[in-house]
């Protein structure tokens, strides 16, 4: 029995290796060059991701800044008062609004203001429309001849008449003075600026100032659109900067310079002549030349 066991043990073969599974391949071993190439690709992709993250972060930061800032602030209005309606309605509103802001020392309104197309009233009270305005040149500096007269079509002109409650529209309270005349020219400038800004097709503005009580001196401020072009590009408060309308003798030095620069060269005496067709023509003569 023991011999049989030994025979079996002696003749037995060692167990063979397990059979290979069909379809399997031996593991691939990459070369050093292949491993380097793959590492380079991974580095490039990593750098690309970093760059994309930086760009995205920058765009997000810009968006946050823009949202934080909000929409840009609208440009400031040229004036707080803005007339509405037709041109005639706007002119009437401008006259009413501006006139109510100017006062005499007593508190009474400085002048009343009527507005419309240039016209002249005859001896019998009949009103005649002025079709043309003849503007004489300033000859005080020797740079123009007296014959260099400019003819302006009055169709594009708005006329305001400043009238006091005294004789011939003069101001009965107090005495005529340089300070009062300057305040009247400030009022004329304000009327003109509002009119050019809001009344379409206005080429010029004529403001008849109150005469002296004896009626011998009649003056007017005559402004064309180009005379105040720069002032119309900025808010009214940049030209007439006083927060409240000043009284006689209260105009600041800064405003005085503006008023003198714009209105002094355009201050005229005025009269009328009859044209060949019988219609009246207004003749303006510079005060500086007279």
Short mmCIF file of C-alpha atoms in Angstrom, two decimals:
data_model
loop_
_atom_site.label_atom_id
_atom_site.label_comp_id
_atom_site.label_asym_id
_atom_site.label_seq_id
_atom_site.Cartn_x
_atom_site.Cartn_y
_atom_site.Cartn_z
CA UNK A 1 0.00 0.00 0.00
CA UNK A 2 2.81 2.36 0.96
CA UNK A 3 4.68 1.33 -2.19
CA UNK A 4 1.72 2.23 -4.30
CA UNK A 5 1.60 5.64 -2.71
CA UNK A 6 5.30 6.21 -3.37
CA UNK A 7 4.92 5.18 -7.01
CA UNK A 8 2.13 7.57 -7.53
CA UNK A 9 4.07 10.34 -5.81
CA UNK A 10 7.25 9.52 -7.79
CA UNK A 11 5.53 9.39 -11.16
CA UNK A 12 3.41 12.51 -10.66
CA UNK A 13 4.20 15.59 -12.82
CA UNK A 14 4.32 19.06 -11.35
CA UNK A 15 1.19 21.07 -12.03
CA UNK A 16 1.42 23.05 -15.23
CA UNK A 17 0.87 26.88 -15.45
CA UNK A 18 -2.73 27.96 -15.97
CA UNK A 19 -3.61 28.33 -19.62
CA UNK A 20 -3.50 31.83 -21.05
CA UNK A 21 -6.82 33.52 -21.53
CA UNK A 22 -7.70 33.86 -25.17
CA UNK A 23 -7.51 37.41 -26.60
CA UNK A 24 -5.18 38.99 -24.03
CA UNK A 25 -1.99 40.78 -25.02
CA UNK A 26 1.10 41.37 -23.02
CA UNK A 27 1.24 44.79 -21.23
CA UNK A 28 2.73 47.57 -23.41
CA UNK A 29 5.75 49.36 -22.12
CA UNK A 30 5.99 53.02 -23.38
CA UNK A 31 9.29 54.33 -24.50
CA UNK A 32 10.95 57.25 -22.81
CA UNK A 33 10.22 59.51 -25.79
CA UNK A 34 6.53 58.61 -25.70
CA UNK A 35 6.34 59.38 -21.99
CA UNK A 36 8.01 62.74 -22.56
CA UNK A 37 5.61 63.60 -25.41
CA UNK A 38 2.58 62.84 -23.22
CA UNK A 39 3.97 64.90 -20.36
CA UNK A 40 4.46 67.84 -22.74
CA UNK A 41 0.84 67.60 -23.94
CA UNK A 42 -0.38 67.55 -20.34
CA UNK A 43 1.68 70.69 -19.58
CA UNK A 44 0.28 72.50 -22.61
CA UNK A 45 -3.31 71.68 -21.68
CA UNK A 46 -2.69 72.80 -18.10
CA UNK A 47 -1.28 76.14 -19.32
CA UNK A 48 -4.28 76.60 -21.64
CA UNK A 49 -6.69 76.00 -18.76
CA UNK A 50 -4.83 78.55 -16.62
CA UNK A 51 -5.02 81.16 -19.40
CA UNK A 52 -8.74 80.52 -19.91
CA UNK A 53 -9.30 80.89 -16.17
CA UNK A 54 -7.45 84.23 -16.15
CA UNK A 55 -9.50 85.53 -19.10
CA UNK A 56 -12.76 84.42 -17.54
CA UNK A 57 -11.79 85.98 -14.24
CA UNK A 58 -10.94 89.27 -15.92
CA UNK A 59 -14.25 89.35 -17.80
CA UNK A 60 -16.15 88.59 -14.62
CA UNK A 61 -14.30 91.36 -12.78
CA UNK A 62 -15.11 93.86 -15.54
CA UNK A 63 -18.76 92.84 -15.43
CA UNK A 64 -18.84 93.33 -11.67
CA UNK A 65 -17.31 96.81 -12.06
CA UNK A 66 -19.81 97.80 -14.77
CA UNK A 67 -22.74 96.53 -12.73
CA UNK A 68 -21.43 98.37 -9.70
CA UNK A 69 -21.13 101.60 -11.64
CA UNK A 70 -24.57 101.32 -13.16
CA UNK A 71 -25.75 103.26 -16.20
CA UNK A 72 -23.95 106.54 -16.99
CA UNK A 73 -25.60 109.60 -15.50
CA UNK A 74 -27.73 111.55 -17.99
CA UNK A 75 -26.48 114.95 -19.09
CA UNK A 76 -27.81 117.77 -16.92
CA UNK A 77 -30.81 119.65 -18.27
CA UNK A 78 -30.02 122.99 -19.91
CA UNK A 79 -32.51 124.69 -17.58
CA UNK A 80 -35.06 123.70 -14.96
CA UNK A 81 -37.74 125.71 -16.75
CA UNK A 82 -38.66 124.45 -20.21
CA UNK A 83 -41.52 126.02 -22.19
CA UNK A 84 -43.95 123.77 -24.05
CA UNK A 85 -46.48 124.02 -26.85
CA UNK A 86 -46.29 126.00 -30.07
CA UNK A 87 -43.60 128.57 -30.74
CA UNK A 88 -45.97 131.41 -29.83
CA UNK A 89 -46.90 129.66 -26.58
CA UNK A 90 -43.24 129.07 -25.75
CA UNK A 91 -42.38 132.73 -26.35
CA UNK A 92 -45.23 133.84 -24.07
CA UNK A 93 -44.13 131.40 -21.35
CA UNK A 94 -40.52 132.60 -21.58
CA UNK A 95 -41.62 136.23 -21.22
CA UNK A 96 -43.78 135.40 -18.20
CA UNK A 97 -41.18 133.21 -16.48
CA UNK A 98 -38.23 135.55 -16.94
CA UNK A 99 -40.16 138.75 -16.21
CA UNK A 100 -41.42 137.45 -12.87
CA UNK A 101 -37.86 136.98 -11.55
CA UNK A 102 -36.64 140.59 -11.87
CA UNK A 103 -37.69 143.11 -9.21
CA UNK A 104 -37.24 146.71 -8.14
CA UNK A 105 -36.02 147.52 -4.61
CA UNK A 106 -39.68 147.91 -3.56
CA UNK A 107 -40.36 144.32 -4.57
CA UNK A 108 -42.43 145.26 -7.60
CA UNK A 109 -41.64 143.60 -10.90
CA UNK A 110 -38.92 145.47 -12.79
CA UNK A 111 -40.81 145.55 -16.10
CA UNK A 112 -43.67 143.83 -17.87
CA UNK A 113 -42.81 141.95 -21.05
CA UNK A 114 -44.79 141.63 -24.26
CA UNK A 115 -43.57 139.29 -26.98
CA UNK A 116 -44.21 138.59 -30.64
CA UNK A 117 -42.97 139.45 -34.11
CA UNK A 118 -41.18 142.78 -34.67
CA UNK A 119 -43.75 145.54 -35.10
CA UNK A 120 -44.22 149.26 -34.64
CA UNK A 121 -47.29 151.13 -33.47
CA UNK A 122 -48.36 154.18 -35.45
CA UNK A 123 -49.73 157.46 -34.03
CA UNK A 124 -53.28 156.21 -34.33
CA UNK A 125 -52.49 153.00 -32.41
CA UNK A 126 -52.32 150.82 -35.50
CA UNK A 127 -49.62 148.13 -35.36
CA UNK A 128 -47.45 147.50 -38.42
CA UNK A 129 -45.31 144.44 -38.90
CA UNK A 130 -41.60 145.08 -39.45
CA UNK A 131 -40.32 143.02 -42.36
CA UNK A 132 -36.64 143.96 -42.22
CA UNK A 133 -34.05 145.16 -39.72
CA UNK A 134 -31.14 147.28 -40.90
CA UNK A 135 -28.12 146.95 -38.62
CA UNK A 136 -25.51 149.68 -38.87
CA UNK A 137 -21.89 148.66 -38.17
CA UNK A 138 -19.74 149.69 -35.23
CA UNK A 139 -17.40 152.32 -36.63
CA UNK A 140 -15.82 153.27 -33.30
CA UNK A 141 -12.70 151.18 -33.92
CA UNK A 142 -12.20 152.23 -37.53
CA UNK A 143 -12.70 148.67 -38.75
CA UNK A 144 -15.97 149.23 -40.62
CA UNK A 145 -17.47 151.84 -42.90
CA UNK A 146 -20.78 153.48 -42.12
CA UNK A 147 -22.14 152.09 -45.38
CA UNK A 148 -21.59 148.47 -44.27
CA UNK A 149 -25.21 147.97 -43.26
CA UNK A 150 -26.54 144.44 -42.69
CA UNK A 151 -30.12 143.65 -43.65
CA UNK A 152 -31.84 141.04 -41.50
CA UNK A 153 -35.09 139.35 -42.47
CA UNK A 154 -37.40 139.96 -39.53
CA UNK A 155 -39.38 136.78 -40.24
CA UNK A 156 -36.95 134.80 -38.06
CA UNK A 157 -36.83 137.41 -35.29
CA UNK A 158 -38.62 137.29 -31.93
CA UNK A 159 -39.16 140.68 -30.32
CA UNK A 160 -39.63 141.33 -26.60
CA UNK A 161 -40.61 144.75 -25.28
CA UNK A 162 -39.66 145.54 -21.69
CA UNK A 163 -42.09 148.14 -20.41
CA UNK A 164 -42.17 149.96 -17.09
CA UNK A 165 -45.35 151.49 -15.74
CA UNK A 166 -44.21 155.08 -16.29
CA UNK A 167 -44.43 157.44 -19.25
CA UNK A 168 -43.63 155.79 -22.61
CA UNK A 169 -42.88 152.47 -20.86
CA UNK A 170 -40.24 154.07 -18.63
CA UNK A 171 -39.63 152.78 -15.09
CA UNK A 172 -41.20 155.23 -12.64
CA UNK A 173 -39.51 153.97 -9.49
CA UNK A 174 -36.06 155.29 -8.69
CA UNK A 175 -33.67 156.85 -11.18
CA UNK A 176 -32.09 155.52 -14.32
CA UNK A 177 -28.57 154.25 -13.56
CA UNK A 178 -25.79 152.16 -15.00
CA UNK A 179 -26.57 149.37 -12.52
CA UNK A 180 -30.24 149.30 -13.52
CA UNK A 181 -29.32 149.33 -17.19
CA UNK A 182 -26.99 146.37 -16.64
CA UNK A 183 -29.75 144.43 -14.91
CA UNK A 184 -32.07 145.11 -17.85
CA UNK A 185 -29.41 143.81 -20.24
CA UNK A 186 -29.08 140.70 -18.09
CA UNK A 187 -32.82 140.18 -18.46
CA UNK A 188 -32.54 140.68 -22.22
CA UNK A 189 -29.74 138.10 -22.40
CA UNK A 190 -31.76 135.57 -20.43
CA UNK A 191 -34.77 136.07 -22.72
CA UNK A 192 -32.58 135.56 -25.77
CA UNK A 193 -30.90 132.41 -24.45
CA UNK A 194 -34.21 130.74 -23.60
CA UNK A 195 -35.63 131.69 -26.98
CA UNK A 196 -32.71 130.39 -29.02
CA UNK A 197 -32.68 127.16 -27.00
CA UNK A 198 -36.37 126.28 -27.11
CA UNK A 199 -38.10 128.21 -29.91
CA UNK A 200 -37.40 126.60 -33.27
CA UNK A 201 -36.40 128.61 -36.34
CA UNK A 202 -35.34 131.64 -34.30
CA UNK A 203 -32.51 133.44 -36.07
CA UNK A 204 -32.38 136.58 -33.92
CA UNK A 205 -33.87 138.11 -30.78
CA UNK A 206 -34.65 141.81 -30.39
CA UNK A 207 -35.29 143.17 -26.88
CA UNK A 208 -36.55 146.74 -26.61
CA UNK A 209 -35.41 148.23 -23.30
CA UNK A 210 -37.42 150.80 -21.31
CA UNK A 211 -36.63 154.37 -22.42
CA UNK A 212 -35.81 157.30 -20.19
CA UNK A 213 -38.87 159.12 -18.81
CA UNK A 214 -38.42 161.86 -21.44
CA UNK A 215 -38.57 159.22 -24.17
CA UNK A 216 -35.58 160.70 -26.00
CA UNK A 217 -33.34 157.63 -25.76
CA UNK A 218 -34.69 154.29 -26.95
CA UNK A 219 -32.26 151.36 -26.83
CA UNK A 220 -32.46 147.69 -27.69
CA UNK A 221 -30.35 144.55 -27.41
CA UNK A 222 -30.18 142.68 -30.70
CA UNK A 223 -28.64 139.19 -30.68
CA UNK A 224 -28.25 136.68 -33.48
CA UNK A 225 -28.00 132.94 -32.87
CA UNK A 226 -24.28 132.84 -33.62
CA UNK A 227 -23.63 135.50 -30.96
CA UNK A 228 -24.43 133.02 -28.17
CA UNK A 229 -23.55 129.71 -29.82
CA UNK A 230 -21.06 128.64 -27.09
CA UNK A 231 -23.49 129.57 -24.29
CA UNK A 232 -26.22 127.36 -25.78
CA UNK A 233 -23.94 124.31 -25.54
CA UNK A 234 -23.74 124.56 -21.76
CA UNK A 235 -26.45 124.76 -19.07
CA UNK A 236 -27.89 128.21 -18.48
CA UNK A 237 -26.38 128.22 -14.98
CA UNK A 238 -22.89 128.22 -16.53
CA UNK A 239 -23.64 131.60 -18.13
CA UNK A 240 -25.92 133.20 -15.53
CA UNK A 241 -24.50 131.54 -12.45
CA UNK A 242 -26.33 133.36 -9.64
CA UNK A 243 -28.61 130.90 -7.77
CA UNK A 244 -31.20 133.67 -7.41
CA UNK A 245 -31.87 136.50 -9.85
CA UNK A 246 -29.92 139.54 -8.57
CA UNK A 247 -31.39 142.96 -7.94
CA UNK A 248 -30.11 146.36 -9.04
CA UNK A 249 -26.40 146.63 -8.19
CA UNK A 250 -26.18 142.99 -7.03
CA UNK A 251 -24.72 141.33 -10.12
CA UNK A 252 -21.51 139.42 -9.37
CA UNK A 253 -18.24 140.29 -11.08
CA UNK A 254 -18.23 136.98 -12.99
CA UNK A 255 -21.72 137.54 -14.39
CA UNK A 256 -20.97 141.18 -15.13
CA UNK A 257 -18.08 140.15 -17.39
CA UNK A 258 -20.36 137.78 -19.32
CA UNK A 259 -23.14 140.38 -19.68
CA UNK A 260 -20.72 143.05 -20.86
CA UNK A 261 -18.99 140.73 -23.31
CA UNK A 262 -22.21 139.58 -24.98
CA UNK A 263 -24.62 142.50 -24.78
CA UNK A 264 -22.49 145.66 -24.70
CA UNK A 265 -21.37 145.38 -28.37
CA UNK A 266 -24.97 144.58 -29.35
CA UNK A 267 -26.68 147.48 -27.65
CA UNK A 268 -28.35 149.77 -30.18
CA UNK A 269 -30.49 152.83 -30.48
CA UNK A 270 -33.38 152.20 -32.82
CA UNK A 271 -35.63 154.12 -35.16
CA UNK A 272 -37.89 153.40 -38.11
CA UNK A 273 -37.87 154.34 -41.77
CA UNK A 274 -40.40 153.56 -44.46
CA UNK A 275 -39.48 151.10 -47.15
CA UNK A 276 -40.33 151.50 -50.82
CA UNK A 277 -43.36 149.26 -50.34
CA UNK A 278 -44.56 151.39 -47.45
CA UNK A 279 -43.66 148.85 -44.76
CA UNK A 280 -41.57 150.00 -41.77
CA UNK A 281 -37.90 149.07 -41.51
CA UNK A 282 -36.22 149.13 -38.13
CA UNK A 283 -32.78 150.77 -38.13
CA UNK A 284 -30.32 149.78 -35.38
CA UNK A 285 -27.30 151.98 -34.64
CA UNK A 286 -24.63 150.69 -32.20
CA UNK A 287 -24.49 152.71 -28.98
CA UNK A 288 -20.69 152.41 -29.10
CA UNK A 289 -20.68 154.31 -32.41
CA UNK A 290 -23.25 156.94 -31.56
#
